[in-house]
Amino acid sequence: MKYTTLRDTYKILTFAMGLGLTYPNPKTEKRRVVCILISLLTIMPVSLMIFWDIYKCWLRRDILNIIRHCTIIGPFLGGFAKMLIMHLKRSAGKQIIDEIDRDYAMYNHLPPAYKAIVNTSIQKSLIYCERYWGITVLTCVTIFPLMATVLNIYNFLFKSEPEKYMIHDLNNPFAAPEDRFNSPYFELMFAYMMYCCFFYVINYLGYDGFFGLCINHACLKMDLYCKAFEDALKEKNENAIYEKIVGVIKEQNRLFEYVDLIQESFNKWLGMILIATMIQICNCMYHITEGFEFDVRYIIFIIGSVVHIYLPCRYSTKLKHESVETSTRLYCSGWEHTTSPRVRSTVLYMVARCQRPSEITAFNMLVFDMDLFVSILQTSYSMYTLLRS
């Protein structure tokens, strides 16, 4: 069997979802809940320490360090919010995976022309949703421990009085600020933050990549039933044409149900990143321009933040465009060559239904598309100029 399951096709993505406790497997549901609680407990100390330092910074009106902490802790806790959202939406998530597995099993029996379309779609998903997105997440997160490690090694090898660097500079709440570099606190915090970086990677690699994969599969379903509709009209027998068109309509209805599942699973997450990304981009720009020195880590982080909101907008726009384009493809499929009234009337309803675009919204209100992406960047810059003033 050339096409098997989602887990076998996208091994890296589903592995990250499993580690990130966002893979909706009913067999591991109780175990996943326990692991989520344990994970929240393990990251609670560093979160409380950061919030305590934010409070101390607020007392002395140290806005720069408040923004520096918020830039890190916001997306970090957002990763754990994904665990909770996916647990609450585990039923819809499981139905999405089951639908993809069902489709892959069906694709094994399709003609070569259809398999070529499937192969192209899967290859694009592997490249963009798994490989390129994985590189983006790894670059944005690992730049922090990598730079800290390189600077520590360089200072200890080439400087008589080496200066220590933390992954994220955080004061010891029970000691003076300069004591944060004393042993064993420094070494323990370095290892602890490496552990936090691990959660950063798996939380953003799996869940966000899964959204892009779901959208790409919806577009694949549209391509296939448009191709099936064109082939159906090439049949010589009227009953054969009608029977195959009925099959196309069934697949079209499955698509609409599938898109509804995507909407149900991700609409709260999309609303969350919509607000969080505007704040994140604003914070990063402020830190870069108003900080004490140029920091390449936050340059990469702001690029990653822009990519993080660009991809959902881009995928949602792709779904919207493909759904509208479907009506044109159906209309241009050669229906005028058939004289059957019931076939022609069926085509009319199919075209009319496709003219209503399939859209993904945040909080069931804001449509995700490229216009929204531009609006997010404009709002982020407005917030940045307001913060500077």
Coordinates of C-alpha atoms in Angstrom, one line a residue:
M1 CA 0.0 0.0 0.0
K2 CA 1.6 3.2 -1.1
Y3 CA -0.5 5.5 1.1
T4 CA -0.9 4.3 4.7
T5 CA -1.7 6.7 7.5
L6 CA -1.0 10.2 8.8
R7 CA 1.5 8.8 11.4
D8 CA 3.5 6.9 8.8
T9 CA 3.5 9.7 6.2
Y10 CA 4.4 12.6 8.5
K11 CA 6.6 10.9 11.1
I12 CA 8.5 14.0 12.4
L13 CA 5.3 16.0 12.8
T14 CA 3.3 13.3 14.6
F15 CA 6.3 12.4 16.8
A16 CA 6.4 16.1 17.9
M17 CA 2.7 16.1 18.5
G18 CA 3.1 13.0 20.6
L19 CA 5.9 14.5 22.7
G20 CA 4.0 17.7 22.9
L21 CA 0.9 15.9 24.2
T22 CA -1.3 17.2 21.4
Y23 CA -1.8 14.0 19.5
P24 CA -5.5 13.0 20.1
N25 CA -5.1 9.3 20.7
P26 CA -8.0 7.9 22.8
K27 CA -5.9 5.0 24.0
T28 CA -3.5 7.4 25.8
E29 CA -6.0 10.0 27.0
K30 CA -5.6 9.4 30.7
R31 CA -1.9 9.1 30.4
R32 CA -1.8 12.4 28.4
V33 CA -3.8 14.2 31.1
V34 CA -1.3 13.1 33.8
C35 CA 1.7 14.1 31.6
I36 CA 0.1 17.5 30.9
L37 CA -0.3 18.1 34.7
I38 CA 3.3 17.0 35.3
S39 CA 4.6 19.2 32.6
L40 CA 2.8 22.2 34.0
L41 CA 4.2 21.5 37.4
T42 CA 7.8 21.2 36.0
I43 CA 7.6 24.6 34.3
M44 CA 5.9 26.3 37.2
P45 CA 9.1 27.4 39.0
V46 CA 10.7 29.2 36.1
S47 CA 7.3 30.8 35.2
L48 CA 6.9 32.1 38.8
M49 CA 10.4 33.4 38.9
I50 CA 9.9 35.3 35.6
F51 CA 6.6 36.8 36.9
W52 CA 8.3 37.8 40.2
D53 CA 11.1 39.5 38.3
I54 CA 8.5 41.3 36.1
Y55 CA 6.9 42.5 39.3
K56 CA 10.2 43.8 40.6
C57 CA 11.0 45.5 37.3
W58 CA 7.6 47.1 37.4
L59 CA 8.3 48.6 40.8
R60 CA 11.5 50.2 39.5
R61 CA 9.8 51.1 36.1
D62 CA 12.3 48.9 34.1
I63 CA 10.2 48.6 31.0
L64 CA 12.9 47.1 28.9
N65 CA 13.4 44.1 31.1
I66 CA 9.6 43.7 31.5
I67 CA 9.3 43.4 27.7
R68 CA 12.3 41.1 27.5
H69 CA 10.7 38.7 30.0
C70 CA 7.2 38.9 28.3
T71 CA 8.8 38.2 24.9
I72 CA 9.9 34.8 26.2
I73 CA 7.3 33.8 28.7
G74 CA 4.3 34.6 26.5
P75 CA 5.0 32.1 23.7
F76 CA 6.3 29.6 26.2
L77 CA 3.0 29.5 28.1
G78 CA 1.2 29.6 24.8
G79 CA 2.7 26.3 24.0
F80 CA 1.1 24.7 27.0
A81 CA -2.2 26.4 26.1
K82 CA -2.1 24.3 22.9
M83 CA -2.0 21.1 25.1
L84 CA -5.2 22.2 26.9
I85 CA -6.9 23.3 23.7
M86 CA -6.2 20.1 21.9
H87 CA -7.3 18.1 24.9
L88 CA -10.6 19.9 24.9
K89 CA -10.9 19.5 21.1
R90 CA -9.6 16.0 21.0
S91 CA -12.8 14.6 19.5
A92 CA -12.6 16.9 16.5
G93 CA -8.9 16.4 16.2
K94 CA -9.3 12.6 16.1
Q95 CA -12.0 12.9 13.4
I96 CA -9.6 15.0 11.3
I97 CA -6.9 12.3 11.6
D98 CA -9.4 9.6 10.9
E99 CA -10.6 11.4 7.7
I100 CA -7.1 11.8 6.4
D101 CA -6.3 8.1 7.1
R102 CA -9.6 7.1 5.4
D103 CA -8.6 9.2 2.4
Y104 CA -5.1 7.8 2.2
A105 CA -6.5 4.3 2.2
M106 CA -8.9 5.2 -0.7
Y107 CA -6.1 6.9 -2.7
N108 CA -4.4 3.5 -3.1
H109 CA -7.1 2.5 -5.6
L110 CA -7.1 5.6 -7.7
P111 CA -5.8 5.8 -11.3
P112 CA -2.2 7.1 -11.9
A113 CA -3.4 10.6 -12.8
Y114 CA -5.0 11.0 -9.4
K115 CA -2.0 9.6 -7.6
A116 CA 0.2 12.2 -9.2
I117 CA -2.0 14.9 -7.7
V118 CA -1.8 13.1 -4.3
N119 CA 2.0 12.7 -4.5
T120 CA 2.4 16.4 -5.3
S121 CA 0.2 17.5 -2.3
I122 CA 2.0 15.2 0.2
Q123 CA 5.4 16.3 -1.0
K124 CA 4.5 19.9 -0.5
S125 CA 3.1 19.2 3.0
L126 CA 6.3 17.3 3.9
I127 CA 8.5 20.2 2.7
Y128 CA 6.5 23.2 4.0
C129 CA 4.6 21.9 7.0
E130 CA 7.3 19.6 8.4
R131 CA 10.8 20.5 7.0
Y132 CA 10.7 24.3 6.5
W133 CA 8.5 24.9 9.6
G134 CA 10.7 22.6 11.7
I135 CA 13.8 24.6 10.6
T136 CA 12.1 27.8 11.5
V137 CA 11.1 26.7 15.0
L138 CA 14.5 25.1 15.7
T139 CA 16.3 28.3 14.5
C140 CA 14.2 30.7 16.6
V141 CA 14.5 28.6 19.8
T142 CA 18.0 27.1 19.7
I143 CA 19.6 30.4 18.9
F144 CA 19.2 31.3 22.6
P145 CA 21.0 28.2 24.1
L146 CA 23.5 28.1 21.2
M147 CA 24.7 31.7 21.6
A148 CA 24.9 31.3 25.4
T149 CA 26.9 28.2 25.1
V150 CA 29.3 29.6 22.5
L151 CA 29.9 32.8 24.5
N152 CA 30.5 30.9 27.7
I153 CA 33.1 28.6 25.9
Y154 CA 34.8 31.6 24.3
N155 CA 35.0 33.6 27.5
F156 CA 36.4 30.7 29.6
L157 CA 39.0 29.9 26.9
F158 CA 40.2 33.3 25.9
K159 CA 39.4 35.7 28.8
S160 CA 41.2 35.9 32.1
E161 CA 38.0 37.0 33.9
P162 CA 35.3 35.2 32.0
E163 CA 31.7 36.5 31.9
K164 CA 28.9 34.0 32.2
Y165 CA 25.8 34.1 29.9
M166 CA 22.5 32.5 30.7
I167 CA 20.0 31.2 28.1
H168 CA 17.5 33.8 29.4
D169 CA 19.0 36.2 31.9
L170 CA 16.9 35.7 35.1
N171 CA 17.7 37.0 38.6
N172 CA 17.7 34.7 41.6
P173 CA 14.6 35.7 43.6
F174 CA 16.3 34.8 46.9
A175 CA 19.7 36.5 46.4
A176 CA 21.3 39.6 45.0
P177 CA 21.2 40.1 41.2
E178 CA 24.9 39.4 40.7
D179 CA 24.6 36.1 42.6
R180 CA 22.7 34.5 39.6
F181 CA 26.1 33.6 38.1
N182 CA 27.3 31.8 41.2
S183 CA 27.5 28.0 41.2
P184 CA 25.5 25.8 41.4
Y185 CA 22.6 28.2 40.6
F186 CA 24.0 29.2 37.2
E187 CA 24.5 25.5 36.1
L188 CA 21.1 24.4 37.4
M189 CA 19.3 27.3 35.7
F190 CA 21.2 26.6 32.4
A191 CA 20.1 23.0 32.4
Y192 CA 16.6 23.9 33.5
M193 CA 16.2 26.4 30.6
M194 CA 17.5 23.8 28.2
Y195 CA 14.6 21.6 29.3
C196 CA 12.2 24.6 28.7
C197 CA 13.7 25.0 25.2
F198 CA 12.8 21.4 24.5
F199 CA 9.1 22.2 25.3
Y200 CA 9.3 25.3 23.1
V201 CA 10.4 23.2 20.1
I202 CA 7.9 20.3 20.4
N203 CA 5.0 22.5 21.2
Y204 CA 5.4 24.7 18.1
L205 CA 6.7 22.1 15.7
G206 CA 3.8 19.6 16.0
Y207 CA 0.6 21.6 16.6
D208 CA 1.3 24.5 14.2
G209 CA 2.6 22.1 11.5
F210 CA -0.6 20.0 11.9
F211 CA -2.8 23.0 11.0
G212 CA -0.9 23.6 7.7
L213 CA -1.2 19.9 6.9
C214 CA -4.9 19.9 7.5
I215 CA -5.4 22.8 5.2
N216 CA -3.3 21.3 2.5
H217 CA -5.3 18.1 2.7
A218 CA -8.5 20.0 2.3
C219 CA -7.1 21.6 -0.9
L220 CA -6.1 18.1 -2.1
K221 CA -9.7 16.8 -1.6
M222 CA -10.9 19.7 -3.8
D223 CA -8.4 18.9 -6.5
L224 CA -9.4 15.3 -6.6
Y225 CA -13.2 15.8 -6.7
C226 CA -12.8 18.4 -9.5
K227 CA -10.7 15.9 -11.4
A228 CA -13.3 13.2 -10.7
F229 CA -16.1 15.5 -11.9
E230 CA -14.2 16.2 -15.2
D231 CA -13.8 12.5 -15.8
A232 CA -17.4 11.7 -14.9
L233 CA -18.6 14.0 -17.7
K234 CA -16.5 12.0 -20.2
E235 CA -18.7 8.9 -19.7
K236 CA -20.9 8.0 -22.6
N237 CA -23.9 6.7 -20.6
E238 CA -26.1 9.2 -18.8
N239 CA -26.7 6.9 -15.8
A240 CA -22.9 6.4 -15.4
I241 CA -22.4 10.1 -15.5
Y242 CA -25.0 10.8 -12.9
E243 CA -23.7 8.0 -10.6
K244 CA -20.2 9.3 -10.7
I245 CA -21.4 12.9 -10.1
V246 CA -23.3 11.7 -7.0
G247 CA -20.0 10.2 -5.8
V248 CA -18.4 13.6 -6.4
I249 CA -21.1 15.3 -4.4
K250 CA -20.6 13.0 -1.5
E251 CA -16.9 13.8 -1.5
Q252 CA -17.8 17.5 -1.7
N253 CA -20.0 17.2 1.4
R254 CA -17.2 15.3 3.2
L255 CA -14.9 18.2 2.5
F256 CA -17.4 20.7 4.0
E257 CA -17.6 18.6 7.1
Y258 CA -13.8 18.3 7.2
V259 CA -13.4 22.1 7.0
D260 CA -15.9 22.5 9.9
L261 CA -13.7 20.1 12.0
I262 CA -10.7 22.2 11.2
Q263 CA -12.6 25.3 12.3
E264 CA -13.8 23.7 15.5
S265 CA -10.3 22.5 16.4
F266 CA -8.3 25.6 15.7
N267 CA -10.4 28.7 15.9
K268 CA -9.5 29.4 19.6
W269 CA -5.8 28.8 18.9
L270 CA -6.0 31.2 15.9
G271 CA -7.6 33.9 18.0
M272 CA -4.9 33.4 20.7
I273 CA -2.0 33.7 18.3
L274 CA -3.7 36.7 16.6
I275 CA -3.5 38.7 19.8
A276 CA -0.2 37.3 21.0
T277 CA 1.7 37.8 17.8
M278 CA 0.8 41.5 17.6
I279 CA 2.1 41.9 21.1
Q280 CA 5.1 39.7 20.4
I281 CA 6.2 41.7 17.3
C282 CA 5.7 45.0 19.1
N283 CA 7.8 43.7 22.1
C284 CA 10.6 42.4 19.9
M285 CA 10.9 45.7 17.9
Y286 CA 11.0 47.7 21.1
H287 CA 13.7 45.4 22.6
I288 CA 15.8 45.7 19.4
T289 CA 15.6 49.4 19.0
E290 CA 15.5 50.5 22.7
G291 CA 17.8 47.8 24.1
F292 CA 21.3 48.4 25.4
E293 CA 23.0 46.6 22.4
F294 CA 22.2 44.8 19.2
D295 CA 20.8 41.4 19.9
V296 CA 20.7 38.9 17.0
R297 CA 18.6 36.5 19.0
Y298 CA 15.6 38.9 19.0
I299 CA 16.1 39.7 15.3
I300 CA 15.6 36.0 14.5
F301 CA 12.8 35.8 17.1
I302 CA 10.9 38.6 15.4
I303 CA 11.3 37.0 12.0
G304 CA 10.0 33.7 13.5
S305 CA 7.0 35.6 15.0
V306 CA 6.1 37.1 11.6
V307 CA 6.4 33.7 10.0
H308 CA 4.3 32.2 12.8
I309 CA 1.3 34.4 11.9
Y310 CA 2.0 34.5 8.2
L311 CA 1.7 30.7 7.7
P312 CA -1.9 30.4 9.1
C313 CA -3.0 33.4 7.1
R314 CA -1.3 32.0 4.0
Y315 CA -2.8 28.5 4.4
S316 CA -6.3 29.9 5.2
T317 CA -6.1 32.2 2.1
K318 CA -5.1 29.1 0.0
L319 CA -8.2 27.2 1.3
K320 CA -10.4 30.2 0.5
H321 CA -9.0 30.7 -3.0
E322 CA -9.1 27.0 -3.8
S323 CA -12.7 26.7 -2.7
V324 CA -13.8 29.6 -4.9
E325 CA -11.7 28.4 -7.8
T326 CA -13.5 25.0 -7.5
S327 CA -16.7 26.6 -8.9
T328 CA -14.8 27.8 -12.0
R329 CA -13.2 24.4 -12.5
L330 CA -16.6 22.7 -12.3
Y331 CA -18.2 25.2 -14.7
C332 CA -15.3 24.7 -17.2
S333 CA -15.4 20.9 -17.0
G334 CA -17.5 20.4 -20.1
W335 CA -21.0 20.0 -18.7
E336 CA -22.4 21.7 -21.8
H337 CA -21.7 18.6 -23.8
T338 CA -24.3 16.6 -22.0
T339 CA -28.0 16.9 -22.7
S340 CA -29.3 15.3 -19.5
P341 CA -31.5 17.8 -17.6
R342 CA -30.7 16.2 -14.2
V343 CA -27.0 16.3 -14.8
R344 CA -27.2 19.9 -15.8
S345 CA -29.3 20.9 -12.8
T346 CA -26.9 19.0 -10.5
V347 CA -24.0 20.9 -11.9
L348 CA -25.9 24.2 -11.3
Y349 CA -26.3 23.4 -7.6
M350 CA -22.6 22.3 -7.2
V351 CA -21.3 25.5 -8.8
A352 CA -23.6 27.6 -6.7
R353 CA -22.4 25.9 -3.5
C354 CA -18.8 26.3 -4.4
Q355 CA -19.2 30.0 -4.9
R356 CA -19.5 30.3 -1.1
P357 CA -15.9 30.3 0.0
S358 CA -14.6 28.0 2.8
E359 CA -13.0 30.2 5.4
I360 CA -11.1 29.7 8.6
T361 CA -11.9 32.2 11.3
A362 CA -10.5 33.2 14.7
F363 CA -13.0 33.0 17.6
N364 CA -15.6 32.4 14.8
M365 CA -15.4 36.1 13.9
L366 CA -12.2 37.2 12.2
V367 CA -11.4 35.7 8.8
F368 CA -7.8 34.5 8.5
D369 CA -6.4 35.7 5.2
M370 CA -3.6 37.9 3.9
D371 CA -5.6 41.1 4.5
L372 CA -5.6 40.1 8.2
F373 CA -1.8 39.5 8.1
V374 CA -1.2 43.0 6.8
S375 CA -3.5 44.4 9.4
I376 CA -1.6 42.5 12.1
L377 CA 1.7 44.0 11.0
Q378 CA 0.2 47.5 10.9
T379 CA -1.3 47.1 14.3
S380 CA 1.9 45.8 15.8
Y381 CA 3.8 48.8 14.4
S382 CA 1.2 51.2 15.8
M383 CA 1.6 49.6 19.2
Y384 CA 5.4 49.9 18.9
T385 CA 5.3 53.6 18.1
L386 CA 2.8 54.1 21.0
L387 CA 5.1 52.3 23.4
R388 CA 8.1 54.3 22.3
S389 CA 6.3 57.6 22.8

